[in-house]
PDB file of C-alpha atoms in Angstrom:
ATOM      1  CA  MET A 235       3.541  12.804 -28.109  1.00 38.00           C
ATOM      2  CA  ASN A 236       3.802  12.131 -24.404  1.00 46.00           C
ATOM      3  CA  ARG A 237       7.052  12.717 -22.597  1.00 50.00           C
ATOM      4  CA  PRO A 238       8.094  12.009 -19.022  1.00 51.00           C
ATOM      5  CA  ILE A 239       8.442  14.670 -16.361  1.00 51.00           C
ATOM      6  CA  LEU A 240      11.909  14.682 -14.868  1.00 53.00           C
ATOM      7  CA  LEU A 241      13.333  16.277 -11.742  1.00 52.00           C
ATOM      8  CA  MET A 242      16.840  16.255 -10.369  1.00 51.00           C
ATOM      9  CA  LEU A 243      18.443  17.086  -7.082  1.00 50.00           C
ATOM     10  CA  THR A 244      22.115  17.488  -6.315  1.00 43.00           C
ATOM     11  CA  ALA A 245      23.454  17.911  -2.831  1.00 37.00           C
ATOM     12  CA  ALA A 246      27.203  17.996  -2.624  1.00 28.00           C
ATOM     13  CA  LEU A 247      28.857  17.092   0.674  1.00 24.00           C
ATOM     14  CA  LEU A 248      25.587  16.308   2.487  1.00 23.00           C
ATOM     15  CA  ALA A 249      26.180  14.247   5.325  1.00 21.00           C
ATOM     16  CA  GLY A 250      12.820   2.156   3.268  1.00 23.00           C
ATOM     17  CA  CYS A 251      10.486   0.413   2.334  1.00 28.00           C
ATOM     18  CA  THR A 252      10.884  -3.365   2.737  1.00 25.00           C
ATOM     19  CA  ASP A 253      10.069  -5.332  -0.402  1.00 25.00           C
ATOM     20  CA  THR A 254       7.977  -8.351   0.535  1.00 24.00           C
ATOM     21  CA  SER A 255       6.877  -9.202  -2.996  1.00 24.00           C
ATOM     22  CA  THR A 256       8.078 -12.170  -5.003  1.00 24.00           C
ATOM     23  CA  PRO A 257      10.885 -11.075  -7.341  1.00 24.00           C
ATOM     24  CA  ASP A 258       9.833 -10.940 -10.985  1.00 26.00           C
ATOM     25  CA  ASN A 259      12.643 -11.970 -13.294  1.00 26.00           C
ATOM     26  CA  THR A 260      11.014 -10.338 -16.320  1.00 26.00           C
ATOM     27  CA  GLY A 261      11.222  -6.881 -14.785  1.00 30.00           C
ATOM     28  CA  GLY A 262       8.498  -4.336 -14.302  1.00 31.00           C
ATOM     29  CA  ASN A 263       7.974  -5.082 -10.579  1.00 33.00           C
ATOM     30  CA  GLY A 264       5.494  -7.828 -11.287  1.00 31.00           C
ATOM     31  CA  ASN A 265       4.051  -6.338 -14.475  1.00 33.00           C
ATOM     32  CA  THR A 266       4.385  -7.639 -17.993  1.00 33.00           C
ATOM     33  CA  GLY A 267       6.247  -5.819 -20.728  1.00 40.00           C
ATOM     34  CA  GLY A 268       9.340  -5.068 -18.665  1.00 52.00           C
ATOM     35  CA  THR A 269      12.977  -5.288 -19.628  1.00 55.00           C
ATOM     36  CA  ASP A 270      13.572  -8.864 -20.774  1.00 50.00           C
ATOM     37  CA  THR A 271      17.276  -9.098 -20.016  1.00 57.00           C
ATOM     38  CA  VAL A 272      19.791  -7.108 -18.027  1.00 58.00           C
ATOM     39  CA  PRO A 273      22.500  -5.672 -20.291  1.00 58.00           C
ATOM     40  CA  THR A 274      26.132  -6.475 -19.630  1.00 56.00           C
ATOM     41  CA  LEU A 275      27.613  -3.963 -17.234  1.00 49.00           C
ATOM     42  CA  PRO A 276      30.804  -2.348 -18.587  1.00 49.00           C
ATOM     43  CA  ALA A 277      32.383  -2.397 -15.137  1.00 47.00           C
ATOM     44  CA  GLY A 278      31.345  -2.036 -11.521  1.00 58.00           C
ATOM     45  CA  THR A 279      29.135  -4.559  -9.788  1.00 77.00           C
ATOM     46  CA  LEU A 280      25.537  -5.691 -10.212  1.00 87.00           C
ATOM     47  CA  PRO A 281      23.624  -8.329  -8.302  1.00 92.00           C
ATOM     48  CA  THR A 282      21.457 -10.819 -10.169  1.00 91.00           C
ATOM     49  CA  VAL A 283      17.791 -10.168 -10.873  1.00 92.00           C
ATOM     50  CA  GLY A 284      15.745 -11.037  -7.800  1.00 94.00           C
ATOM     51  CA  ALA A 285      18.840 -11.464  -5.612  1.00 95.00           C
ATOM     52  CA  ALA A 286      17.861 -12.193  -2.036  1.00 97.00           C
ATOM     53  CA  PRO A 287      18.203  -9.461   0.580  1.00 96.00           C
ATOM     54  CA  GLU A 288      21.389  -9.548   2.668  1.00 95.00           C
ATOM     55  CA  THR A 289      23.417 -11.161  -0.108  1.00 94.00           C
ATOM     56  CA  GLY A 290      26.464  -9.566  -1.707  1.00 92.00           C
ATOM     57  CA  PRO A 291      29.604  -7.867  -0.392  1.00 90.00           C
ATOM     58  CA  GLY A 292      30.007  -4.580   1.490  1.00 91.00           C
ATOM     59  CA  PRO A 293      28.081  -1.582   0.156  1.00 92.00           C
ATOM     60  CA  SER A 294      26.844  -3.751  -2.729  1.00 93.00           C
ATOM     61  CA  LYS A 295      24.902  -5.957  -0.321  1.00 94.00           C
ATOM     62  CA  VAL A 296      21.298  -6.262  -1.501  1.00 96.00           C
ATOM     63  CA  ARG A 297      18.693  -4.743   0.841  1.00 96.00           C
ATOM     64  CA  VAL A 298      15.638  -4.971  -1.455  1.00 96.00           C
ATOM     65  CA  SER A 299      15.474  -7.604  -4.200  1.00 97.00           C
ATOM     66  CA  PRO A 300      16.179  -5.806  -7.506  1.00 96.00           C
ATOM     67  CA  THR A 301      14.070  -6.297 -10.624  1.00 93.00           C
ATOM     68  CA  ALA A 302      15.424  -6.578 -14.146  1.00 91.00           C
ATOM     69  CA  ASP A 303      14.256  -3.009 -14.814  1.00 90.00           C
ATOM     70  CA  ASP A 304      16.074  -1.690 -11.729  1.00 94.00           C
ATOM     71  CA  LEU A 305      19.325  -3.275 -12.834  1.00 94.00           C
ATOM     72  CA  ALA A 306      18.893  -2.327 -16.491  1.00 92.00           C
ATOM     73  CA  VAL A 307      18.540   1.357 -15.523  1.00 93.00           C
ATOM     74  CA  MET A 308      21.876   1.062 -13.777  1.00 94.00           C
ATOM     75  CA  ALA A 309      23.518  -0.868 -16.611  1.00 93.00           C
ATOM     76  CA  TYR A 310      22.340   1.668 -19.196  1.00 94.00           C
ATOM     77  CA  THR A 311      23.554   4.518 -16.990  1.00 95.00           C
ATOM     78  CA  ASN A 312      26.989   2.908 -16.837  1.00 95.00           C
ATOM     79  CA  GLU A 313      27.002   2.295 -20.581  1.00 95.00           C
ATOM     80  CA  PHE A 314      26.290   5.982 -21.133  1.00 97.00           C
ATOM     81  CA  ARG A 315      28.942   7.081 -18.621  1.00 96.00           C
ATOM     82  CA  THR A 316      31.623   4.886 -20.182  1.00 95.00           C
ATOM     83  CA  LYS A 317      30.663   4.606 -23.862  1.00 95.00           C
ATOM     84  CA  GLY A 318      28.235   7.431 -24.586  1.00 97.00           C
ATOM     85  CA  THR A 319      25.602   5.001 -25.856  1.00 95.00           C
ATOM     86  CA  VAL A 320      22.493   3.336 -24.407  1.00 92.00           C
ATOM     87  CA  ARG A 321      21.866  -0.199 -25.630  1.00 89.00           C
ATOM     88  CA  GLY A 322      24.086   0.712 -28.526  1.00 89.00           C
ATOM     89  CA  ILE A 323      22.067   3.820 -29.381  1.00 89.00           C
ATOM     90  CA  ASP A 324      23.972   7.100 -29.742  1.00 94.00           C
ATOM     91  CA  PRO A 325      21.519   9.586 -28.142  1.00 93.00           C
ATOM     92  CA  THR A 326      23.217  12.503 -29.898  1.00 95.00           C
ATOM     93  CA  LYS A 327      22.173  11.075 -33.275  1.00 92.00           C
ATOM     94  CA  THR A 328      18.968   9.088 -32.797  1.00 85.00           C
ATOM     95  CA  GLY A 329      16.415   7.866 -30.267  1.00 80.00           C
ATOM     96  CA  LEU A 330      15.462  11.342 -28.990  1.00 85.00           C
ATOM     97  CA  SER A 331      13.759  14.460 -30.262  1.00 86.00           C
ATOM     98  CA  VAL A 332      15.941  17.029 -32.036  1.00 90.00           C
ATOM     99  CA  GLU A 333      15.701  19.274 -28.976  1.00 92.00           C
ATOM    100  CA  ASP A 334      16.713  16.489 -26.604  1.00 92.00           C
ATOM    101  CA  MET A 335      19.588  15.385 -28.816  1.00 94.00           C
ATOM    102  CA  ALA A 336      20.887  18.962 -28.712  1.00 96.00           C
ATOM    103  CA  ALA A 337      20.612  18.956 -24.912  1.00 96.00           C
ATOM    104  CA  THR A 338      22.578  15.703 -24.761  1.00 97.00           C
ATOM    105  CA  LYS A 339      25.313  17.091 -27.015  1.00 98.00           C
ATOM    106  CA  LYS A 340      25.616  20.181 -24.824  1.00 98.00           C
ATOM    107  CA  CYS A 341      25.756  17.986 -21.718  1.00 98.00           C
ATOM    108  CA  LEU A 342      28.600  15.905 -23.143  1.00 98.00           C
ATOM    109  CA  THR A 343      30.478  19.017 -24.248  1.00 98.00           C
ATOM    110  CA  ASP A 344      30.040  20.904 -20.972  1.00 98.00           C
ATOM    111  CA  THR A 345      31.143  17.922 -18.872  1.00 97.00           C
ATOM    112  CA  ASN A 346      34.156  17.297 -21.151  1.00 98.00           C
ATOM    113  CA  TRP A 347      32.988  13.712 -21.533  1.00 98.00           C
ATOM    114  CA  LYS A 348      35.347  11.278 -23.255  1.00 97.00           C
ATOM    115  CA  PRO A 349      34.908   7.515 -23.852  1.00 96.00           C
ATOM    116  CA  ASN A 350      36.275   5.145 -21.222  1.00 95.00           C
ATOM    117  CA  VAL A 351      37.228   7.892 -18.776  1.00 96.00           C
ATOM    118  CA  LEU A 352      34.404   7.950 -16.225  1.00 95.00           C
ATOM    119  CA  ASN A 353      34.124   5.071 -13.785  1.00 92.00           C
ATOM    120  CA  ALA A 354      31.158   2.748 -13.995  1.00 93.00           C
ATOM    121  CA  LEU A 355      29.034   2.983 -10.852  1.00 94.00           C
ATOM    122  CA  ASN A 356      28.782   0.140  -8.364  1.00 93.00           C
ATOM    123  CA  PHE A 357      25.434  -1.093  -7.106  1.00 95.00           C
ATOM    124  CA  ASN A 358      24.747   0.348  -3.652  1.00 95.00           C
ATOM    125  CA  GLY A 359      22.162  -1.576  -1.635  1.00 96.00           C
ATOM    126  CA  VAL A 360      21.198   1.320   0.616  1.00 96.00           C
ATOM    127  CA  ALA A 361      20.818   3.732  -2.311  1.00 96.00           C
ATOM    128  CA  HIS A 362      18.696   1.139  -4.140  1.00 97.00           C
ATOM    129  CA  ALA A 363      16.462   0.709  -1.094  1.00 96.00           C
ATOM    130  CA  ALA A 364      16.053   4.487  -0.786  1.00 95.00           C
ATOM    131  CA  ALA A 365      15.260   4.846  -4.496  1.00 95.00           C
ATOM    132  CA  THR A 366      12.721   2.022  -4.291  1.00 95.00           C
ATOM    133  CA  SER A 367      10.966   3.544  -1.288  1.00 93.00           C
ATOM    134  CA  HIS A 368      10.636   6.917  -3.020  1.00 91.00           C
ATOM    135  CA  ALA A 369       9.341   5.366  -6.255  1.00 89.00           C
ATOM    136  CA  LEU A 370       6.696   3.529  -4.226  1.00 88.00           C
ATOM    137  CA  TYR A 371       5.767   6.778  -2.485  1.00 86.00           C
ATOM    138  CA  LEU A 372       5.337   8.568  -5.820  1.00 83.00           C
ATOM    139  CA  GLN A 373       3.290   5.670  -7.144  1.00 80.00           C
ATOM    140  CA  THR A 374       0.991   5.875  -4.127  1.00 79.00           C
ATOM    141  CA  HIS A 375       0.534   9.629  -3.782  1.00 76.00           C
ATOM    142  CA  GLY A 376       1.378  11.214  -7.110  1.00 69.00           C
ATOM    143  CA  TYR A 377       4.227  13.182  -8.513  1.00 66.00           C
ATOM    144  CA  HIS A 378       3.029  16.592  -7.344  1.00 63.00           C
ATOM    145  CA  ALA A 379       1.380  15.570  -4.075  1.00 63.00           C
ATOM    146  CA  ASP A 380       3.868  17.491  -1.932  1.00 65.00           C
ATOM    147  CA  GLY A 381       4.767  20.278  -4.328  1.00 67.00           C
ATOM    148  CA  ASN A 382       8.256  18.902  -4.956  1.00 75.00           C
ATOM    149  CA  PRO A 383       8.727  15.389  -6.366  1.00 78.00           C
ATOM    150  CA  HIS A 384      11.929  15.039  -4.344  1.00 84.00           C
ATOM    151  CA  SER A 385       9.981  15.554  -1.107  1.00 84.00           C
ATOM    152  CA  GLU A 386       7.775  13.301   0.999  1.00 84.00           C
ATOM    153  CA  SER A 387       5.259  14.146   3.716  1.00 84.00           C
ATOM    154  CA  SER A 388       5.365  12.390   7.076  1.00 86.00           C
ATOM    155  CA  GLN A 389       1.559  12.519   7.081  1.00 86.00           C
ATOM    156  CA  ARG A 390       1.322  10.090   4.159  1.00 85.00           C
ATOM    157  CA  SER A 391       1.757   6.330   3.909  1.00 83.00           C
ATOM    158  CA  ASN A 392       5.022   4.864   2.618  1.00 85.00           C
ATOM    159  CA  PHE A 393       6.892   7.856   4.075  1.00 86.00           C
ATOM    160  CA  THR A 394      10.597   7.188   4.626  1.00 89.00           C
ATOM    161  CA  GLY A 395      12.105  10.685   4.684  1.00 89.00           C
ATOM    162  CA  VAL A 396      11.335  14.262   3.708  1.00 87.00           C
ATOM    163  CA  THR A 397      14.389  14.618   1.456  1.00 89.00           C
ATOM    164  CA  ALA A 398      16.549  12.204  -0.518  1.00 90.00           C
ATOM    165  CA  VAL A 399      19.274  12.700   2.090  1.00 92.00           C
ATOM    166  CA  ASP A 400      16.791  11.684   4.784  1.00 93.00           C
ATOM    167  CA  ARG A 401      15.659   8.621   2.824  1.00 93.00           C
ATOM    168  CA  PHE A 402      19.235   7.471   2.273  1.00 94.00           C
ATOM    169  CA  ALA A 403      19.964   7.887   5.991  1.00 93.00           C
ATOM    170  CA  ALA A 404      16.714   6.114   6.928  1.00 93.00           C
ATOM    171  CA  ALA A 405      17.516   3.149   4.701  1.00 94.00           C
ATOM    172  CA  ASN A 406      21.000   2.981   6.187  1.00 93.00           C
ATOM    173  CA  LYS A 407      19.492   2.874   9.686  1.00 93.00           C
ATOM    174  CA  ARG A 408      16.679   0.478   8.758  1.00 93.00           C
ATOM    175  CA  TYR A 409      19.087  -2.146   7.456  1.00 93.00           C
ATOM    176  CA  ALA A 410      21.828  -1.395   9.991  1.00 90.00           C
ATOM    177  CA  ALA A 411      24.100  -1.133   6.978  1.00 89.00           C
ATOM    178  CA  GLY A 412      26.794   1.074   8.468  1.00 90.00           C
ATOM    179  CA  GLU A 413      27.026   2.786   5.075  1.00 87.00           C
ATOM    180  CA  THR A 414      29.559   5.612   5.076  1.00 87.00           C
ATOM    181  CA  SER A 415      28.899   6.810   1.532  1.00 86.00           C
ATOM    182  CA  THR A 416      27.724  10.386   1.020  1.00 88.00           C
ATOM    183  CA  PHE A 417      24.526  11.223  -0.862  1.00 86.00           C
ATOM    184  CA  VAL A 418      25.260  13.496  -3.814  1.00 83.00           C
ATOM    185  CA  GLY A 419      22.309  13.446  -6.203  1.00 90.00           C
ATOM    186  CA  GLU A 420      18.887  12.189  -7.235  1.00 92.00           C
ATOM    187  CA  ASN A 421      17.034  11.974 -10.553  1.00 93.00           C
ATOM    188  CA  VAL A 422      13.284  11.366 -10.640  1.00 90.00           C
ATOM    189  CA  LEU A 423      11.053  10.560 -13.599  1.00 85.00           C
ATOM    190  CA  VAL A 424       7.375   9.883 -14.200  1.00 76.00           C
ATOM    191  CA  GLY A 425       5.311   9.605 -17.362  1.00 68.00           C
ATOM    192  CA  TYR A 426       5.342   7.395 -20.401  1.00 55.00           C
ATOM    193  CA  TYR A 427       6.438   7.096 -23.993  1.00 54.00           C
ATOM    194  CA  ASP A 428       4.200   6.000 -26.827  1.00 46.00           C
ATOM    195  CA  ASP A 429       5.835   3.931 -29.548  1.00 43.00           C
ATOM    196  CA  ASP A 430       5.880   7.027 -31.776  1.00 43.00           C
ATOM    197  CA  SER A 431       7.169   9.451 -29.152  1.00 46.00           C
ATOM    198  CA  LEU A 432      10.844   8.993 -29.971  1.00 48.00           C
ATOM    199  CA  ASN A 433      12.637  10.518 -32.923  1.00 46.00           C
ATOM    200  CA  ASN A 434      13.651   7.094 -34.218  1.00 48.00           C
ATOM    201  CA  ASP A 435      11.578   3.954 -33.828  1.00 45.00           C
ATOM    202  CA  ALA A 436      14.523   1.670 -33.040  1.00 46.00           C
ATOM    203  CA  PRO A 437      14.208   2.031 -29.232  1.00 45.00           C
ATOM    204  CA  SER A 438      10.475   1.248 -29.407  1.00 47.00           C
ATOM    205  CA  ARG A 439      11.189  -2.108 -30.946  1.00 49.00           C
ATOM    206  CA  PHE A 440      13.012  -3.176 -27.801  1.00 53.00           C
ATOM    207  CA  HIS A 441       9.886  -2.737 -25.625  1.00 60.00           C
ATOM    208  CA  ASP A 442      12.380  -1.806 -22.947  1.00 77.00           C
ATOM    209  CA  ASN A 443      11.126   0.220 -19.985  1.00 77.00           C
ATOM    210  CA  ALA A 444      14.569   1.008 -18.627  1.00 85.00           C
ATOM    211  CA  LEU A 445      15.747   2.239 -22.007  1.00 86.00           C
ATOM    212  CA  TYR A 446      12.922   4.793 -22.180  1.00 83.00           C
ATOM    213  CA  ALA A 447      13.646   5.994 -18.659  1.00 87.00           C
ATOM    214  CA  VAL A 448      17.389   6.442 -19.177  1.00 92.00           C
ATOM    215  CA  LEU A 449      16.919   8.106 -22.572  1.00 90.00           C
ATOM    216  CA  GLY A 450      14.484  10.497 -20.881  1.00 89.00           C
ATOM    217  CA  TRP A 451      17.093  11.503 -18.319  1.00 93.00           C
ATOM    218  CA  ILE A 452      19.855  11.735 -20.927  1.00 95.00           C
ATOM    219  CA  GLY A 453      17.725  14.023 -23.101  1.00 93.00           C
ATOM    220  CA  SER A 454      17.319  16.471 -20.216  1.00 93.00           C
ATOM    221  CA  TYR A 455      20.433  18.630 -19.800  1.00 95.00           C
ATOM    222  CA  GLY A 456      20.464  18.816 -15.996  1.00 93.00           C
ATOM    223  CA  HIS A 457      19.736  15.128 -15.499  1.00 94.00           C
ATOM    224  CA  CYS A 458      22.376  14.213 -18.058  1.00 96.00           C
ATOM    225  CA  VAL A 459      24.974  16.310 -16.234  1.00 95.00           C
ATOM    226  CA  ASN A 460      23.915  14.663 -12.986  1.00 94.00           C
ATOM    227  CA  MET A 461      24.503  11.211 -14.490  1.00 96.00           C
ATOM    228  CA  LEU A 462      28.011  12.107 -15.714  1.00 97.00           C
ATOM    229  CA  ASP A 463      29.424  13.467 -12.468  1.00 95.00           C
ATOM    230  CA  ALA A 464      32.936  12.113 -12.028  1.00 95.00           C
ATOM    231  CA  ALA A 465      32.641  12.216  -8.234  1.00 93.00           C
ATOM    232  CA  TYR A 466      30.063   9.426  -8.102  1.00 94.00           C
ATOM    233  CA  THR A 467      31.132   5.917  -7.143  1.00 94.00           C
ATOM    234  CA  ASP A 468      27.847   4.114  -6.414  1.00 95.00           C
ATOM    235  CA  MET A 469      24.221   4.180  -7.461  1.00 95.00           C
ATOM    236  CA  GLY A 470      20.839   2.689  -6.688  1.00 96.00           C
ATOM    237  CA  ALA A 471      17.924   2.844  -9.109  1.00 96.00           C
ATOM    238  CA  SER A 472      14.284   1.813  -9.036  1.00 94.00           C
ATOM    239  CA  TYR A 473      11.840   1.539 -11.910  1.00 90.00           C
ATOM    240  CA  LEU A 474       8.111   0.904 -11.413  1.00 85.00           C
ATOM    241  CA  ASN A 475       5.631   0.015 -14.120  1.00 73.00           C
ATOM    242  CA  PRO A 476       2.370   0.769 -12.245  1.00 62.00           C
ATOM    243  CA  THR A 477      -0.629  -1.486 -12.776  1.00 55.00           C
ATOM    244  CA  PRO A 478      -3.119  -0.012 -12.937  1.00 49.00           C
ATOM    245  CA  VAL A 479      -1.484   3.104 -14.298  1.00 48.00           C
ATOM    246  CA  VAL A 480      -1.482   6.134 -12.016  1.00 49.00           C
ATOM    247  CA  ASP A 481      -3.488   9.267 -12.758  1.00 50.00           C
ATOM    248  CA  ASP A 482      -2.058  12.555 -11.523  1.00 49.00           C
ATOM    249  CA  PRO A 483      -4.814  15.068 -10.690  1.00 48.00           C
ATOM    250  CA  TYR A 484      -2.200  17.821 -10.426  1.00 48.00           C
ATOM    251  CA  ASN A 485      -1.108  17.435 -14.033  1.00 48.00           C
ATOM    252  CA  PRO A 486      -3.688  15.573 -16.124  1.00 47.00           C
ATOM    253  CA  SER A 487      -1.796  16.332 -19.330  1.00 45.00           C
ATOM    254  CA  ILE A 488       0.642  13.519 -18.586  1.00 44.00           C
ATOM    255  CA  THR A 489      -1.821  10.903 -17.376  1.00 45.00           C
ATOM    256  CA  PRO A 490      -1.976   8.000 -17.212  1.00 50.00           C
ATOM    257  CA  TRP A 491       1.493   7.229 -15.906  1.00 54.00           C
ATOM    258  CA  LYS A 492       3.170   4.125 -17.182  1.00 64.00           C
ATOM    259  CA  MET A 493       6.594   4.566 -15.627  1.00 74.00           C
ATOM    260  CA  ILE A 494       8.080   5.923 -12.423  1.00 83.00           C
ATOM    261  CA  GLY A 495      11.829   5.998 -11.912  1.00 87.00           C
ATOM    262  CA  ALA A 496      14.318   7.170  -9.301  1.00 92.00           C
ATOM    263  CA  GLN A 497      18.108   7.215  -9.236  1.00 94.00           C
ATOM    264  CA  ILE A 498      20.184   7.955  -6.157  1.00 94.00           C
ATOM    265  CA  PHE A 499      23.906   8.654  -6.584  1.00 94.00           C
ATOM    266  CA  VAL A 500      26.436   8.429  -3.772  1.00 93.00           C
ATOM    267  CA  LYS A 501      30.189   8.624  -3.370  1.00 91.00           C
ATOM    268  CA  ARG A 502      32.580   6.893  -1.012  1.00 87.00           C
TER     269      ARG A 502
END
């Protein structure tokens, strides 16, 4: 069984990479097998798949055209925040390993989660651009290239900021967005799931990249807590389905990679 590697970063009260590719409405950043449709968002705002840059209102203005997988990660995150399910799956009962289901239950208990209490997160164009740039960096250089998957090196290509705070600020400057939101957290994921790697085979039948990514974060206690923070108002997420898949010389046990994901949470 292969499971993704996940890292999180939270930075309370702390103060890009331009996409020139043709948007792919099937998801997967130009690769096949991506999320086929974007789930209905419980609340908040989402642009359409492949929305053109510089469209949309205020902080939700698109800076990098989003894929179906990008938006599905956000929709599933909002479904979990508001309903406790992901594509209708209760991750405390199915869809995860026994260990991960226990971690999810503890997360929900410790955060005092209740249905329909947390706000759904709005799409944030600057956060999405920052998440996309970091996912591209990880795809290019590897998850452990700089010792910390939340870090980037200025000596490498696709560099947009050493820390997530730096990348958010750089994207804000790059697009002259005037964004006043505050960065508060980042989740990162890389790896892949086989069809038999989940406790229940129902999720596998969806062939849904974003579902696997969000279930991976939910099944990790710290990432789950990060996703349920009541202080968050906005989010940007990026999901890459590398072709060819990426080998990581620093950790060959998880190669080849078939998914790379990043979430950036902000508050206004």
